[in-house]
Amino acid sequence: MKIKLWPDLVNWPLEASVLGDVITINGEDIDLSGIPDGFRLPGSAVGNKFFVDTEFVERIGKKLHFTLRLPVHWDSPEEYRNPSEPITIDVRSGPVKFPDTSPVVILAAELPEIREGQENGGLEQA
């Protein structure tokens, strides 16, 4: 399967695995074996919220091609929120390894301890 990813600002968990022409998304089996070579159907016909309604599910040769929504956050890495080229994953069998779209964590600098009763936070004039 060739899966194109469509970044979408949603708060949905996404786990998937592939076995033959069946993709399991968050525990729901979606059997795409009925799509013959050279045919396609709209993503909306699949009936799963992760399939992009306006994109097609199609078989080219023996490989299925389709587009799934990739959940991102407002503070996910820029390359996943707004990729310059579509992100495509080629999956033969097993778990689908989606990019880690977790928000970027920036560690705060450690601030000095301020004790009660200290003027100016304990700073001294030079």
Short mmCIF file of N, CA and C in Angstrom, two decimals:
data_model
loop_
_atom_site.label_atom_id
_atom_site.label_comp_id
_atom_site.label_asym_id
_atom_site.label_seq_id
_atom_site.Cartn_x
_atom_site.Cartn_y
_atom_site.Cartn_z
N MET A 1 0.84 -1.17 0.00
CA MET A 1 0.00 0.00 0.00
C MET A 1 0.88 1.23 0.00
N LYS A 2 0.46 2.20 -0.78
CA LYS A 2 1.15 3.49 -0.81
C LYS A 2 0.19 4.49 -0.18
N ILE A 3 0.57 5.00 0.98
CA ILE A 3 -0.30 5.88 1.75
C ILE A 3 0.27 7.30 1.74
N LYS A 4 -0.52 8.22 1.20
CA LYS A 4 -0.15 9.64 1.24
C LYS A 4 -0.79 10.22 2.49
N LEU A 5 -0.07 11.09 3.19
CA LEU A 5 -0.57 11.67 4.44
C LEU A 5 -0.99 13.12 4.24
N TRP A 6 -2.17 13.43 4.76
CA TRP A 6 -2.78 14.75 4.66
C TRP A 6 -2.81 15.34 6.06
N PRO A 7 -1.96 16.32 6.38
CA PRO A 7 -1.95 16.90 7.72
C PRO A 7 -3.31 17.51 8.06
N ASP A 8 -3.80 17.20 9.24
CA ASP A 8 -5.11 17.69 9.67
C ASP A 8 -5.02 18.04 11.15
N LEU A 9 -5.46 19.24 11.48
CA LEU A 9 -5.40 19.73 12.86
C LEU A 9 -6.57 19.13 13.65
N VAL A 10 -6.39 17.89 14.07
CA VAL A 10 -7.40 17.17 14.84
C VAL A 10 -6.73 16.49 16.03
N ASN A 11 -7.51 16.15 17.01
CA ASN A 11 -6.97 15.50 18.19
C ASN A 11 -7.44 14.05 18.22
N TRP A 12 -7.11 13.29 17.18
CA TRP A 12 -7.52 11.89 17.06
C TRP A 12 -6.29 11.00 17.20
N PRO A 13 -6.38 9.91 17.93
CA PRO A 13 -5.27 8.95 17.92
C PRO A 13 -5.27 8.21 16.59
N LEU A 14 -4.10 7.81 16.14
CA LEU A 14 -4.00 7.07 14.88
C LEU A 14 -2.99 5.95 15.01
N GLU A 15 -3.48 4.73 14.91
CA GLU A 15 -2.64 3.54 14.85
C GLU A 15 -3.18 2.68 13.72
N ALA A 16 -2.30 2.10 12.94
CA ALA A 16 -2.75 1.29 11.81
C ALA A 16 -1.77 0.15 11.56
N SER A 17 -2.30 -0.90 10.95
CA SER A 17 -1.46 -2.01 10.49
C SER A 17 -2.06 -2.53 9.20
N VAL A 18 -1.22 -3.23 8.43
CA VAL A 18 -1.61 -3.73 7.12
C VAL A 18 -1.37 -5.22 7.06
N LEU A 19 -2.34 -5.92 6.47
CA LEU A 19 -2.22 -7.36 6.19
C LEU A 19 -2.91 -7.61 4.86
N GLY A 20 -2.13 -7.84 3.81
CA GLY A 20 -2.70 -8.01 2.48
C GLY A 20 -3.36 -6.72 2.03
N ASP A 21 -4.62 -6.80 1.62
CA ASP A 21 -5.37 -5.62 1.18
C ASP A 21 -6.26 -5.05 2.29
N VAL A 22 -5.98 -5.44 3.53
CA VAL A 22 -6.76 -4.95 4.66
C VAL A 22 -5.87 -4.02 5.49
N ILE A 23 -6.40 -2.82 5.74
CA ILE A 23 -5.73 -1.91 6.66
C ILE A 23 -6.62 -1.80 7.90
N THR A 24 -6.00 -1.94 9.05
CA THR A 24 -6.72 -1.82 10.32
C THR A 24 -6.34 -0.49 10.93
N ILE A 25 -7.35 0.38 11.12
CA ILE A 25 -7.12 1.70 11.68
C ILE A 25 -7.85 1.78 13.01
N ASN A 26 -7.08 1.96 14.07
CA ASN A 26 -7.64 2.05 15.43
C ASN A 26 -8.62 0.90 15.70
N GLY A 27 -8.24 -0.31 15.28
CA GLY A 27 -9.05 -1.49 15.56
C GLY A 27 -10.12 -1.81 14.54
N GLU A 28 -10.37 -0.93 13.57
CA GLU A 28 -11.38 -1.16 12.54
C GLU A 28 -10.72 -1.71 11.27
N ASP A 29 -11.13 -2.92 10.85
CA ASP A 29 -10.60 -3.53 9.63
C ASP A 29 -11.30 -2.92 8.42
N ILE A 30 -10.50 -2.48 7.46
CA ILE A 30 -11.03 -1.92 6.22
C ILE A 30 -10.46 -2.76 5.08
N ASP A 31 -11.33 -3.56 4.47
CA ASP A 31 -10.93 -4.48 3.41
C ASP A 31 -11.05 -3.78 2.06
N LEU A 32 -9.93 -3.55 1.41
CA LEU A 32 -9.90 -2.87 0.12
C LEU A 32 -9.66 -3.84 -1.04
N SER A 33 -9.80 -5.14 -0.78
CA SER A 33 -9.52 -6.16 -1.80
C SER A 33 -10.50 -6.12 -2.97
N GLY A 34 -11.66 -5.48 -2.81
CA GLY A 34 -12.66 -5.43 -3.87
C GLY A 34 -12.35 -4.42 -4.97
N ILE A 35 -11.28 -3.65 -4.82
CA ILE A 35 -10.92 -2.65 -5.84
C ILE A 35 -10.01 -3.31 -6.87
N PRO A 36 -10.50 -3.49 -8.11
CA PRO A 36 -9.67 -4.13 -9.14
C PRO A 36 -8.62 -3.17 -9.71
N ASP A 37 -7.63 -3.71 -10.39
CA ASP A 37 -6.56 -2.93 -11.01
C ASP A 37 -7.16 -1.90 -11.97
N GLY A 38 -6.72 -0.67 -11.83
CA GLY A 38 -7.17 0.40 -12.71
C GLY A 38 -8.45 1.08 -12.27
N PHE A 39 -9.04 0.65 -11.20
CA PHE A 39 -10.28 1.26 -10.70
C PHE A 39 -9.99 2.08 -9.45
N ARG A 40 -10.91 2.99 -9.18
CA ARG A 40 -10.78 3.83 -7.99
C ARG A 40 -12.15 4.21 -7.46
N LEU A 41 -12.17 4.60 -6.20
CA LEU A 41 -13.39 5.11 -5.59
C LEU A 41 -13.02 6.26 -4.68
N PRO A 42 -13.95 7.17 -4.43
CA PRO A 42 -13.63 8.31 -3.57
C PRO A 42 -13.40 7.85 -2.13
N GLY A 43 -12.53 8.55 -1.44
CA GLY A 43 -12.26 8.23 -0.05
C GLY A 43 -13.51 8.26 0.82
N SER A 44 -14.48 9.07 0.45
CA SER A 44 -15.72 9.15 1.23
C SER A 44 -16.50 7.84 1.19
N ALA A 45 -16.28 7.01 0.17
CA ALA A 45 -16.99 5.74 0.04
C ALA A 45 -16.48 4.69 1.02
N VAL A 46 -15.32 4.90 1.59
CA VAL A 46 -14.73 3.94 2.53
C VAL A 46 -15.48 3.96 3.86
N GLY A 47 -15.94 5.13 4.27
CA GLY A 47 -16.70 5.23 5.52
C GLY A 47 -15.83 5.27 6.76
N ASN A 48 -14.61 5.78 6.64
CA ASN A 48 -13.72 5.91 7.79
C ASN A 48 -13.21 7.35 7.81
N LYS A 49 -13.25 8.00 8.98
CA LYS A 49 -12.89 9.42 9.07
C LYS A 49 -11.44 9.73 8.70
N PHE A 50 -10.57 8.72 8.69
CA PHE A 50 -9.18 8.97 8.35
C PHE A 50 -8.94 9.04 6.84
N PHE A 51 -9.84 8.47 6.04
CA PHE A 51 -9.70 8.56 4.59
C PHE A 51 -10.18 9.94 4.14
N VAL A 52 -9.36 10.61 3.33
CA VAL A 52 -9.70 11.96 2.87
C VAL A 52 -10.81 11.84 1.82
N ASP A 53 -11.93 12.49 2.09
CA ASP A 53 -13.12 12.39 1.24
C ASP A 53 -12.87 12.75 -0.22
N THR A 54 -12.05 13.76 -0.46
CA THR A 54 -11.85 14.28 -1.81
C THR A 54 -10.72 13.59 -2.57
N GLU A 55 -10.04 12.65 -1.95
CA GLU A 55 -8.97 11.90 -2.60
C GLU A 55 -9.49 10.51 -2.96
N PHE A 56 -8.81 9.85 -3.89
CA PHE A 56 -9.26 8.53 -4.34
C PHE A 56 -8.50 7.39 -3.68
N VAL A 57 -9.19 6.27 -3.56
CA VAL A 57 -8.57 5.00 -3.20
C VAL A 57 -8.51 4.24 -4.51
N GLU A 58 -7.32 3.88 -4.95
CA GLU A 58 -7.20 3.21 -6.24
C GLU A 58 -6.14 2.14 -6.21
N ARG A 59 -6.28 1.18 -7.15
CA ARG A 59 -5.29 0.13 -7.30
C ARG A 59 -4.56 0.37 -8.61
N ILE A 60 -3.25 0.47 -8.50
CA ILE A 60 -2.39 0.61 -9.67
C ILE A 60 -1.48 -0.60 -9.67
N GLY A 61 -1.70 -1.49 -10.64
CA GLY A 61 -0.99 -2.77 -10.61
C GLY A 61 -1.53 -3.57 -9.45
N LYS A 62 -0.65 -4.01 -8.59
CA LYS A 62 -1.08 -4.77 -7.42
C LYS A 62 -1.10 -3.93 -6.15
N LYS A 63 -0.77 -2.64 -6.29
CA LYS A 63 -0.62 -1.79 -5.11
C LYS A 63 -1.80 -0.83 -4.95
N LEU A 64 -2.31 -0.75 -3.74
CA LEU A 64 -3.36 0.20 -3.40
C LEU A 64 -2.74 1.54 -3.04
N HIS A 65 -3.36 2.62 -3.52
CA HIS A 65 -2.92 3.98 -3.24
C HIS A 65 -4.09 4.74 -2.63
N PHE A 66 -3.84 5.46 -1.53
CA PHE A 66 -4.89 6.26 -0.91
C PHE A 66 -4.27 7.29 0.01
N THR A 67 -5.13 8.20 0.49
CA THR A 67 -4.69 9.30 1.35
C THR A 67 -5.40 9.22 2.69
N LEU A 68 -4.60 9.30 3.76
CA LEU A 68 -5.14 9.30 5.12
C LEU A 68 -4.84 10.64 5.80
N ARG A 69 -5.72 11.03 6.70
CA ARG A 69 -5.48 12.21 7.52
C ARG A 69 -4.39 11.88 8.55
N LEU A 70 -3.43 12.79 8.69
CA LEU A 70 -2.39 12.65 9.69
C LEU A 70 -2.66 13.68 10.78
N PRO A 71 -3.07 13.23 11.96
CA PRO A 71 -3.34 14.19 13.04
C PRO A 71 -2.09 14.97 13.43
N VAL A 72 -2.21 16.29 13.41
CA VAL A 72 -1.12 17.17 13.84
C VAL A 72 -1.68 18.17 14.84
N HIS A 73 -0.80 18.79 15.61
CA HIS A 73 -1.16 19.82 16.57
C HIS A 73 -0.63 21.16 16.05
N TRP A 74 -1.12 22.24 16.60
CA TRP A 74 -0.65 23.56 16.17
C TRP A 74 0.85 23.72 16.38
N ASP A 75 1.41 22.97 17.35
CA ASP A 75 2.84 23.09 17.64
C ASP A 75 3.62 21.84 17.26
N SER A 76 3.07 21.04 16.35
CA SER A 76 3.82 19.91 15.79
C SER A 76 4.95 20.46 14.93
N PRO A 77 5.97 19.64 14.66
CA PRO A 77 7.05 20.12 13.79
C PRO A 77 6.51 20.62 12.44
N GLU A 78 7.06 21.70 11.96
CA GLU A 78 6.62 22.34 10.72
C GLU A 78 6.62 21.39 9.53
N GLU A 79 7.60 20.48 9.47
CA GLU A 79 7.68 19.57 8.32
C GLU A 79 6.50 18.60 8.23
N TYR A 80 5.75 18.45 9.33
CA TYR A 80 4.56 17.60 9.31
C TYR A 80 3.28 18.43 9.19
N ARG A 81 3.26 19.63 9.76
CA ARG A 81 2.08 20.49 9.66
C ARG A 81 1.93 21.07 8.26
N ASN A 82 3.04 21.37 7.63
CA ASN A 82 3.02 22.04 6.33
C ASN A 82 4.18 21.51 5.48
N PRO A 83 4.11 20.24 5.06
CA PRO A 83 5.23 19.67 4.31
C PRO A 83 5.37 20.30 2.92
N SER A 84 6.60 20.49 2.48
CA SER A 84 6.84 21.05 1.15
C SER A 84 6.47 20.04 0.06
N GLU A 85 6.61 18.78 0.34
CA GLU A 85 6.21 17.68 -0.55
C GLU A 85 5.29 16.77 0.23
N PRO A 86 4.32 16.13 -0.44
CA PRO A 86 3.45 15.20 0.29
C PRO A 86 4.26 14.08 0.96
N ILE A 87 3.87 13.73 2.17
CA ILE A 87 4.52 12.64 2.89
C ILE A 87 3.86 11.35 2.43
N THR A 88 4.66 10.42 1.95
CA THR A 88 4.14 9.16 1.46
C THR A 88 4.85 8.01 2.16
N ILE A 89 4.05 7.02 2.57
CA ILE A 89 4.58 5.84 3.25
C ILE A 89 4.26 4.63 2.39
N ASP A 90 5.26 3.78 2.18
CA ASP A 90 5.05 2.54 1.44
C ASP A 90 5.03 1.40 2.46
N VAL A 91 3.87 0.74 2.59
CA VAL A 91 3.71 -0.30 3.61
C VAL A 91 3.37 -1.61 2.92
N ARG A 92 4.12 -2.65 3.26
CA ARG A 92 3.82 -3.98 2.70
C ARG A 92 2.99 -4.81 3.68
N SER A 93 3.42 -4.87 4.91
CA SER A 93 2.72 -5.66 5.92
C SER A 93 3.20 -5.23 7.30
N GLY A 94 2.30 -5.33 8.27
CA GLY A 94 2.66 -5.01 9.65
C GLY A 94 2.23 -3.62 10.05
N PRO A 95 2.75 -3.14 11.18
CA PRO A 95 2.37 -1.81 11.69
C PRO A 95 2.78 -0.70 10.73
N VAL A 96 1.94 0.32 10.62
CA VAL A 96 2.25 1.49 9.82
C VAL A 96 3.02 2.46 10.72
N LYS A 97 4.18 2.89 10.27
CA LYS A 97 5.01 3.80 11.06
C LYS A 97 4.76 5.23 10.59
N PHE A 98 3.85 5.90 11.29
CA PHE A 98 3.54 7.29 10.98
C PHE A 98 4.60 8.18 11.59
N PRO A 99 4.83 9.37 11.00
CA PRO A 99 5.78 10.31 11.61
C PRO A 99 5.30 10.73 13.00
N ASP A 100 6.25 11.04 13.85
CA ASP A 100 5.93 11.51 15.20
C ASP A 100 5.56 12.99 15.12
N THR A 101 4.28 13.27 15.24
CA THR A 101 3.81 14.66 15.14
C THR A 101 3.61 15.30 16.51
N SER A 102 4.20 14.69 17.53
CA SER A 102 4.09 15.25 18.89
C SER A 102 4.62 16.68 18.89
N PRO A 103 4.00 17.54 19.69
CA PRO A 103 4.48 18.93 19.77
C PRO A 103 5.95 18.98 20.18
N VAL A 104 6.61 19.98 19.66
CA VAL A 104 8.02 20.20 19.99
C VAL A 104 8.10 20.71 21.42
N VAL A 105 8.93 20.06 22.22
CA VAL A 105 9.08 20.47 23.62
C VAL A 105 10.34 21.32 23.74
N ILE A 106 10.16 22.53 24.24
CA ILE A 106 11.30 23.42 24.46
C ILE A 106 11.47 23.53 25.97
N LEU A 107 12.62 23.12 26.44
CA LEU A 107 12.89 23.15 27.88
C LEU A 107 13.18 24.59 28.31
N ALA A 108 12.56 24.99 29.38
CA ALA A 108 12.78 26.34 29.92
C ALA A 108 14.13 26.39 30.62
N ALA A 109 14.76 27.53 30.55
CA ALA A 109 16.02 27.72 31.25
C ALA A 109 15.74 27.69 32.75
N GLU A 110 16.69 27.15 33.48
CA GLU A 110 16.50 27.07 34.93
C GLU A 110 16.71 28.46 35.52
N LEU A 111 15.70 28.91 36.29
CA LEU A 111 15.77 30.23 36.89
C LEU A 111 16.31 30.13 38.32
N PRO A 112 16.96 31.18 38.79
CA PRO A 112 17.48 31.14 40.16
C PRO A 112 16.32 31.11 41.16
N GLU A 113 16.57 30.48 42.30
CA GLU A 113 15.56 30.40 43.35
C GLU A 113 15.43 31.77 44.02
N ILE A 114 14.20 32.20 44.20
CA ILE A 114 13.95 33.48 44.86
C ILE A 114 13.37 33.18 46.23
N ARG A 115 14.07 33.66 47.26
CA ARG A 115 13.61 33.41 48.62
C ARG A 115 12.87 34.63 49.14
N GLU A 116 11.89 34.37 49.96
CA GLU A 116 11.08 35.44 50.53
C GLU A 116 11.97 36.36 51.35
N GLY A 117 11.73 37.64 51.22
CA GLY A 117 12.47 38.61 52.01
C GLY A 117 13.68 39.17 51.27
N GLN A 118 14.02 38.60 50.14
CA GLN A 118 15.15 39.12 49.39
C GLN A 118 14.66 40.21 48.45
N GLU A 119 15.30 41.34 48.51
CA GLU A 119 14.94 42.43 47.61
C GLU A 119 15.55 42.15 46.25
N ASN A 120 14.88 42.55 45.22
CA ASN A 120 15.36 42.37 43.85
C ASN A 120 15.66 40.93 43.53
N GLY A 121 14.95 40.02 44.21
CA GLY A 121 15.14 38.60 43.91
C GLY A 121 16.50 38.09 44.29
N GLY A 122 17.19 38.75 45.21
CA GLY A 122 18.49 38.28 45.65
C GLY A 122 19.64 38.80 44.80
N LEU A 123 19.34 39.71 43.85
CA LEU A 123 20.39 40.25 43.00
C LEU A 123 21.12 41.35 43.76
N GLU A 124 22.41 41.49 43.51
CA GLU A 124 23.20 42.53 44.16
C GLU A 124 23.62 43.55 43.13
N GLN A 125 23.72 44.79 43.58
CA GLN A 125 24.15 45.84 42.66
C GLN A 125 25.67 45.78 42.55
N ALA A 126 26.18 45.93 41.33
CA ALA A 126 27.62 45.86 41.09
C ALA A 126 28.29 47.14 41.43
#
